[in-house]
Amino acid sequence: MNPTDVVAKALKKSQQVVVLTGAGISAESGIPTFRGEEGYWTVGSTVYRPMEMATQEAYSAMPEEVWRWYLHRRKVCRGVGPNAAHRALANLEEGLGDRFTLVTQNVDGLHIQAGNSLQRTYQIHGNIDYMRCAAACSNRIVPIPVPFSGDASFIDSLRCEQCHRPARPHILWFDECYSETLYRFESSIRAAQEAALLVIIGTSAQTNLPNQMVSLCARGGAAIIDINIEDNAFAAVAQQCGVALRGKATLHLPALVETIIAAAKS
Ligand code: NAD
Ligand code: ZN
């Protein structure tokens, strides 16, 4: 089926559109995904992979280095801006209003910068500009107060405002669990259950909640469109109940958004 037919058929049945994004949508803005060597981080003579750095275990063993890594990545994120694919999703929210939900694994904040609302954007892995109490004295999430310096004294200023114990990045680490309060877990599940159309962009299908969402959508009869430069497990599902579009997000998404907005109006 072609994308226009998939969208027209899906939006006749019901109205909710859910978009699920991963690191691939920000790759064209210049933010490395977790799959290339650009994501690696060296401490002394040891080279760590992102899946080792982004853990509670690493933070407990070397909090200063984990903070250094996040402040470096935050600097990369703040040095770039949203691309045409991010902007297309902001247009989609404007066109669909309450019929739109964006679930993003990205921590770079570019969807919000492009114009998507915080209310309809579930940042299920956190946001690299924010921190919270590492001892969890509360769930308060606050902006990171320091600039991007690599200076060793910075870590001392990254403290919980309430109990003055160390703060941690507001990021869901690989050895932690989702929650509604911090990461909108149940809201994302509910959105998947209610979706008539799921659009997946730039994710390698390796994290838990996105996998659950795609299964729920497929079982619930939603149409699924996957956009990715490579084959992945979600593309295989999309081929069964929608369409897999091979290529960059900026190539396919602007036209797909126009198709969805036109179908939703008709
Ligand atoms: P991933 O790095 O595992 O996979 C990226 C996917 O994007 C791949 O399937 C790749 O083929 C695809 N891709 C690359 N360039 C693309 C493009 N131009 N258009 C379309 N697709 C493209 O990323 P993931 O699946 O999001 O999950 C890994 C974890 O990495 C997540 O937890 C996420 O929080 C974290 N992460 C986030 C960022 C960010 O915020 N920008 C960056 C790196 C990693
Ligand atoms: Zn505290």
GROMACS .gro file of C-alpha atoms and ligand atoms in nm:
model
  311
    1MET     CA    1   0.000   0.000   0.000
    2ASN     CA    2   0.117   0.359  -0.049
    3PRO     CA    3   0.125   0.608   0.242
    4THR     CA    4  -0.181   0.801   0.119
    5ASP     CA    5  -0.399   0.487   0.117
    6VAL     CA    6  -0.267   0.374   0.458
    7VAL     CA    7  -0.346   0.714   0.613
    8ALA     CA    8  -0.688   0.751   0.447
    9LYS     CA    9  -0.797   0.405   0.564
   10ALA     CA   10  -0.668   0.451   0.920
   11LEU     CA   11  -0.818   0.792   0.982
   12LYS     CA   12  -1.162   0.684   0.866
   13LYS     CA   13  -1.178   0.432   1.151
   14SER     CA   14  -1.080   0.671   1.427
   15GLN     CA   15  -0.895   0.993   1.485
   16GLN     CA   16  -0.594   0.951   1.711
   17VAL     CA   17  -0.246   0.980   1.559
   18VAL     CA   18   0.059   0.881   1.765
   19VAL     CA   19   0.414   0.958   1.654
   20LEU     CA   20   0.708   0.770   1.805
   21THR     CA   21   1.055   0.916   1.745
   22GLY     CA   22   1.410   0.798   1.813
   23ALA     CA   23   1.762   0.931   1.770
   24GLY     CA   24   1.738   0.901   1.389
   25ILE     CA   25   1.513   1.208   1.359
   26SER     CA   26   1.783   1.422   1.523
   27ALA     CA   27   2.071   1.268   1.327
   28GLU     CA   28   2.020   1.518   1.045
   29SER     CA   29   2.046   1.802   1.297
   30GLY     CA   30   2.396   1.673   1.380
   31ILE     CA   31   2.331   1.476   1.700
   32PRO     CA   32   2.495   1.131   1.686
   33THR     CA   33   2.275   0.826   1.742
   34PHE     CA   34   2.389   0.558   1.988
   35ARG     CA   35   2.495   0.320   1.714
   36GLY     CA   36   2.815   0.479   1.581
   37GLU     CA   37   3.153   0.532   1.744
   38GLU     CA   38   3.071   0.901   1.792
   39GLY     CA   39   2.874   0.802   2.101
   40TYR     CA   40   3.176   0.647   2.278
   41TRP     CA   41   3.333   0.815   2.584
   42THR     CA   42   3.685   0.771   2.718
   43VAL     CA   43   3.769   0.779   3.090
   44GLY     CA   44   4.144   0.740   3.146
   45SER     CA   45   4.236   0.452   2.916
   46THR     CA   46   3.892   0.289   2.918
   47VAL     CA   47   3.647   0.344   2.633
   48TYR     CA   48   3.282   0.318   2.736
   49ARG     CA   49   2.985   0.255   2.511
   50PRO     CA   50   2.672   0.469   2.567
   51MET     CA   51   2.488   0.165   2.705
   52GLU     CA   52   2.753   0.147   2.981
   53MET     CA   53   2.766   0.521   3.056
   54ALA     CA   54   2.389   0.572   3.063
   55THR     CA   55   2.335   0.360   3.372
   56GLN     CA   56   2.270   0.400   3.742
   57GLU     CA   57   2.566   0.168   3.791
   58ALA     CA   58   2.807   0.405   3.611
   59TYR     CA   59   2.664   0.708   3.794
   60SER     CA   60   2.712   0.534   4.132
   61ALA     CA   61   3.071   0.438   4.047
   62MET     CA   62   3.184   0.763   3.877
   63PRO     CA   63   2.924   1.042   3.908
   64GLU     CA   64   3.163   1.313   3.796
   65GLU     CA   65   3.247   1.133   3.469
   66VAL     CA   66   2.884   1.055   3.398
   67TRP     CA   67   2.803   1.424   3.451
   68ARG     CA   68   3.092   1.523   3.222
   69TRP     CA   69   2.951   1.297   2.950
   70TYR     CA   70   2.602   1.442   2.985
   71LEU     CA   71   2.726   1.803   2.989
   72HIS     CA   72   2.926   1.727   2.675
   73ARG     CA   73   2.621   1.575   2.504
   74ARG     CA   74   2.407   1.868   2.621
   75LYS     CA   75   2.656   2.104   2.459
   76VAL     CA   76   2.624   1.911   2.131
   77CYS     CA   77   2.243   1.930   2.155
   78ARG     CA   78   2.240   2.303   2.228
   79GLY     CA   79   2.481   2.370   1.941
   80VAL     CA   80   2.228   2.253   1.681
   81GLY     CA   81   1.864   2.320   1.599
   82PRO     CA   82   1.551   2.137   1.484
   83ASN     CA   83   1.544   2.012   1.123
   84ALA     CA   84   1.264   1.985   0.865
   85ALA     CA   85   1.139   1.660   1.019
   86HIS     CA   86   1.103   1.815   1.366
   87ARG     CA   87   0.926   2.114   1.211
   88ALA     CA   88   0.691   1.885   1.019
   89LEU     CA   89   0.582   1.727   1.350
   90ALA     CA   90   0.516   2.070   1.499
   91ASN     CA   91   0.291   2.137   1.197
   92LEU     CA   92   0.120   1.803   1.251
   93GLU     CA   93   0.034   1.894   1.610
   94GLU     CA   94  -0.095   2.231   1.494
   95GLY     CA   95  -0.311   2.056   1.235
   96LEU     CA   96  -0.445   1.778   1.460
   97GLY     CA   97  -0.463   1.939   1.806
   98ASP     CA   98  -0.595   1.690   2.063
   99ARG     CA   99  -0.584   1.407   1.812
  100PHE     CA  100  -0.203   1.417   1.823
  101THR     CA  101   0.046   1.263   2.068
  102LEU     CA  102   0.423   1.259   2.030
  103VAL     CA  103   0.622   0.999   2.222
  104THR     CA  104   0.996   1.060   2.195
  105GLN     CA  105   1.295   0.863   2.313
  106ASN     CA  106   1.511   1.164   2.241
  107VAL     CA  107   1.650   1.364   2.528
  108ASP     CA  108   1.766   1.656   2.311
  109GLY     CA  109   1.457   1.877   2.350
  110LEU     CA  110   1.446   1.951   1.975
  111HIS     CA  111   1.077   1.864   1.938
  112ILE     CA  112   0.985   2.126   2.197
  113GLN     CA  113   1.223   2.373   2.035
  114ALA     CA  114   1.052   2.308   1.699
  115GLY     CA  115   0.715   2.397   1.851
  116ASN     CA  116   0.557   2.076   1.981
  117SER     CA  117   0.382   2.133   2.315
  118LEU     CA  118   0.504   1.985   2.644
  119GLN     CA  119   0.148   1.875   2.710
  120ARG     CA  120   0.132   1.644   2.406
  121THR     CA  121   0.501   1.546   2.395
  122TYR     CA  122   0.597   1.257   2.621
  123GLN     CA  123   0.974   1.262   2.672
  124ILE     CA  124   0.992   0.901   2.786
  125HIS     CA  125   1.369   0.896   2.837
  126GLY     CA  126   1.398   1.240   2.998
  127ASN     CA  127   1.557   1.565   2.885
  128ILE     CA  128   1.927   1.647   2.882
  129ASP     CA  129   1.873   2.007   2.998
  130TYR     CA  130   1.722   1.900   3.330
  131MET     CA  131   1.826   1.730   3.654
  132ARG     CA  132   1.666   1.600   3.972
  133CYS     CA  133   1.764   1.479   4.319
  134ALA     CA  134   1.975   1.161   4.296
  135ALA     CA  135   1.845   1.058   4.639
  136ALA     CA  136   1.486   1.111   4.512
  137CYS     CA  137   1.382   1.331   4.807
  138SER     CA  138   1.124   1.461   4.558
  139ASN     CA  139   1.041   1.424   4.188
  140ARG     CA  140   1.115   1.790   4.120
  141ILE     CA  141   1.279   1.839   3.779
  142VAL     CA  142   1.485   2.158   3.739
  143PRO     CA  143   1.701   2.307   3.463
  144ILE     CA  144   2.073   2.228   3.493
  145PRO     CA  145   2.215   2.551   3.638
  146VAL     CA  146   2.570   2.536   3.501
  147PRO     CA  147   2.714   2.624   3.160
  148PHE     CA  148   2.896   2.360   2.956
  149SER     CA  149   3.231   2.376   3.135
  150GLY     CA  150   3.449   2.070   3.183
  151ASP     CA  151   3.597   2.224   3.494
  152ALA     CA  152   3.621   1.978   3.786
  153SER     CA  153   3.444   2.215   4.025
  154PHE     CA  154   3.113   2.206   3.835
  155ILE     CA  155   2.984   1.890   3.994
  156ASP     CA  156   2.963   2.051   4.333
  157SER     CA  157   2.704   2.300   4.210
  158LEU     CA  158   2.482   2.022   4.072
  159ARG     CA  159   2.285   1.965   4.390
  160CYS     CA  160   1.925   1.916   4.491
  161GLU     CA  161   1.780   2.252   4.591
  162GLN     CA  162   1.584   2.092   4.874
  163CYS     CA  163   1.814   1.845   5.049
  164HIS     CA  164   2.147   1.968   4.901
  165ARG     CA  165   2.254   1.615   4.816
  166PRO     CA  166   2.393   1.549   4.464
  167ALA     CA  167   2.164   1.588   4.163
  168ARG     CA  168   2.157   1.352   3.863
  169PRO     CA  169   2.063   1.407   3.499
  170HIS     CA  170   1.689   1.375   3.434
  171ILE     CA  171   1.742   1.075   3.207
  172LEU     CA  172   1.601   0.723   3.215
  173TRP     CA  173   1.907   0.503   3.235
  174PHE     CA  174   1.933   0.159   3.076
  175ASP     CA  175   1.923  -0.019   3.414
  176GLU     CA  176   1.615   0.172   3.538
  177CYS     CA  177   1.238   0.139   3.498
  178TYR     CA  178   0.984   0.368   3.337
  179SER     CA  179   0.731   0.553   3.555
  180GLU     CA  180   0.432   0.776   3.487
  181THR     CA  181   0.545   1.058   3.715
  182LEU     CA  182   0.886   1.106   3.559
  183TYR     CA  183   0.849   0.954   3.212
  184ARG     CA  184   0.477   0.932   3.119
  185PHE     CA  185   0.475   0.551   3.100
  186GLU     CA  186   0.102   0.487   3.142
  187SER     CA  187   0.010   0.785   2.925
  188SER     CA  188   0.222   0.643   2.642
  189ILE     CA  189   0.062   0.301   2.677
  190ARG     CA  190  -0.284   0.459   2.670
  191ALA     CA  191  -0.196   0.664   2.362
  192ALA     CA  192  -0.086   0.346   2.183
  193GLN     CA  193  -0.409   0.170   2.280
  194GLU     CA  194  -0.616   0.454   2.135
  195ALA     CA  195  -0.412   0.510   1.818
  196ALA     CA  196  -0.561   0.465   1.472
  197LEU     CA  197  -0.231   0.554   1.310
  198LEU     CA  198   0.121   0.516   1.449
  199VAL     CA  199   0.411   0.685   1.271
  200ILE     CA  200   0.755   0.563   1.381
  201ILE     CA  201   1.066   0.763   1.288
  202GLY     CA  202   1.434   0.680   1.333
  203THR     CA  203   1.440   0.421   1.607
  204SER     CA  204   1.619   0.090   1.619
  205ALA     CA  205   1.350  -0.095   1.820
  206GLN     CA  206   1.578  -0.171   2.113
  207THR     CA  207   1.400  -0.012   2.406
  208ASN     CA  208   1.114  -0.150   2.609
  209LEU     CA  209   0.826   0.100   2.602
  210PRO     CA  210   0.845   0.165   2.226
  211ASN     CA  211   0.833  -0.212   2.169
  212GLN     CA  212   0.524  -0.241   2.389
  213MET     CA  213   0.361   0.050   2.208
  214VAL     CA  214   0.419  -0.097   1.864
  215SER     CA  215   0.281  -0.436   1.974
  216LEU     CA  216  -0.028  -0.270   2.123
  217CYS     CA  217  -0.090  -0.070   1.807
  218ALA     CA  218  -0.049  -0.375   1.586
  219ARG     CA  219  -0.282  -0.584   1.804
  220GLY     CA  220  -0.536  -0.301   1.823
  221GLY     CA  221  -0.559  -0.274   1.445
  222ALA     CA  222  -0.380   0.059   1.403
  223ALA     CA  223  -0.203   0.135   1.078
  224ILE     CA  224   0.173   0.170   1.120
  225ILE     CA  225   0.415   0.372   0.908
  226ASP     CA  226   0.787   0.334   0.977
  227ILE     CA  227   1.046   0.580   0.845
  228ASN     CA  228   1.410   0.469   0.876
  229ILE     CA  229   1.724   0.462   0.665
  230GLU     CA  230   1.771   0.093   0.755
  231ASP     CA  231   1.563  -0.215   0.807
  232ASN     CA  232   1.459  -0.277   1.167
  233ALA     CA  233   1.206  -0.480   1.365
  234PHE     CA  234   0.944  -0.202   1.346
  235ALA     CA  235   0.970  -0.188   0.966
  236ALA     CA  236   0.877  -0.556   0.955
  237VAL     CA  237   0.560  -0.485   1.160
  238ALA     CA  238   0.482  -0.181   0.945
  239GLN     CA  239   0.502  -0.392   0.631
  240GLN     CA  240   0.227  -0.612   0.778
  241CYS     CA  241  -0.010  -0.336   0.884
  242GLY     CA  242   0.090  -0.026   0.693
  243VAL     CA  243   0.402   0.074   0.507
  244ALA     CA  244   0.777   0.099   0.570
  245LEU     CA  245   0.939   0.400   0.404
  246ARG     CA  246   1.311   0.359   0.354
  247GLY     CA  247   1.509   0.686   0.367
  248LYS     CA  248   1.585   0.988   0.580
  249ALA     CA  249   1.325   1.146   0.806
  250THR     CA  250   1.355   1.482   0.628
  251LEU     CA  251   1.289   1.311   0.296
  252HIS     CA  252   0.962   1.140   0.390
  253LEU     CA  253   0.811   1.319   0.687
  254PRO     CA  254   0.710   1.662   0.547
  255ALA     CA  255   0.500   1.502   0.268
  256LEU     CA  256   0.354   1.241   0.504
  257VAL     CA  257   0.247   1.514   0.747
  258GLU     CA  258   0.062   1.697   0.469
  259THR     CA  259  -0.112   1.371   0.375
  260ILE     CA  260  -0.219   1.310   0.736
  261ILE     CA  261  -0.347   1.665   0.788
  262ALA     CA  262  -0.546   1.648   0.462
  263ALA     CA  263  -0.694   1.307   0.554
  264ALA     CA  264  -0.784   1.420   0.907
  265LYS     CA  265  -0.976   1.718   0.766
  266SER     CA  266  -1.177   1.517   0.516
  267NAD     P1  267   1.948   0.433   1.805
  267NAD     O1  268   2.071   0.517   1.804
  267NAD     O2  269   1.953   0.299   1.865
  267NAD     O3  270   1.896   0.414   1.652
  267NAD     C1  271   1.880   0.520   1.563
  267NAD     C2  272   1.791   0.475   1.446
  267NAD     O4  273   1.773   0.585   1.359
  267NAD     C3  274   1.849   0.362   1.362
  267NAD     O5  275   1.748   0.266   1.338
  267NAD     C4  276   1.892   0.431   1.232
  267NAD     O6  277   1.883   0.344   1.120
  267NAD     C5  278   1.792   0.544   1.224
  267NAD     N1  279   1.834   0.665   1.151
  267NAD     C6  280   1.957   0.723   1.151
  267NAD     N2  281   1.954   0.835   1.075
  267NAD     C7  282   1.827   0.849   1.030
  267NAD     C8  283   1.761   0.947   0.950
  267NAD     N3  284   1.824   1.053   0.901
  267NAD     N4  285   1.629   0.930   0.925
  267NAD     C9  286   1.562   0.823   0.972
  267NAD     N5  287   1.619   0.727   1.049
  267NAD    C10  288   1.750   0.740   1.077
  267NAD     O7  289   1.841   0.527   1.872
  267NAD     P2  290   1.704   0.496   1.947
  267NAD     O8  291   1.633   0.385   1.878
  267NAD     O9  292   1.639   0.627   1.962
  267NAD    O10  293   1.736   0.444   2.095
  267NAD    C11  294   1.851   0.447   2.172
  267NAD    C12  295   1.853   0.540   2.292
  267NAD    O11  296   1.937   0.646   2.255
  267NAD    C13  297   1.729   0.606   2.340
  267NAD    O12  298   1.713   0.574   2.473
  267NAD    C14  299   1.755   0.759   2.331
  267NAD    O13  300   1.712   0.823   2.449
  267NAD    C15  301   1.903   0.768   2.320
  267NAD     N6  302   1.962   0.873   2.235
  267NAD    C16  303   1.900   0.994   2.218
  267NAD    C17  304   1.957   1.089   2.136
  267NAD    C18  305   1.889   1.223   2.120
  267NAD    O14  306   1.821   1.269   2.211
  267NAD     N7  307   1.901   1.287   2.003
  267NAD    C19  308   2.076   1.063   2.069
  267NAD    C20  309   2.137   0.938   2.089
  267NAD    C21  310   2.078   0.845   2.171
  268ZN      ZN  311   1.696   1.604   4.739
   0.00000   0.00000   0.00000
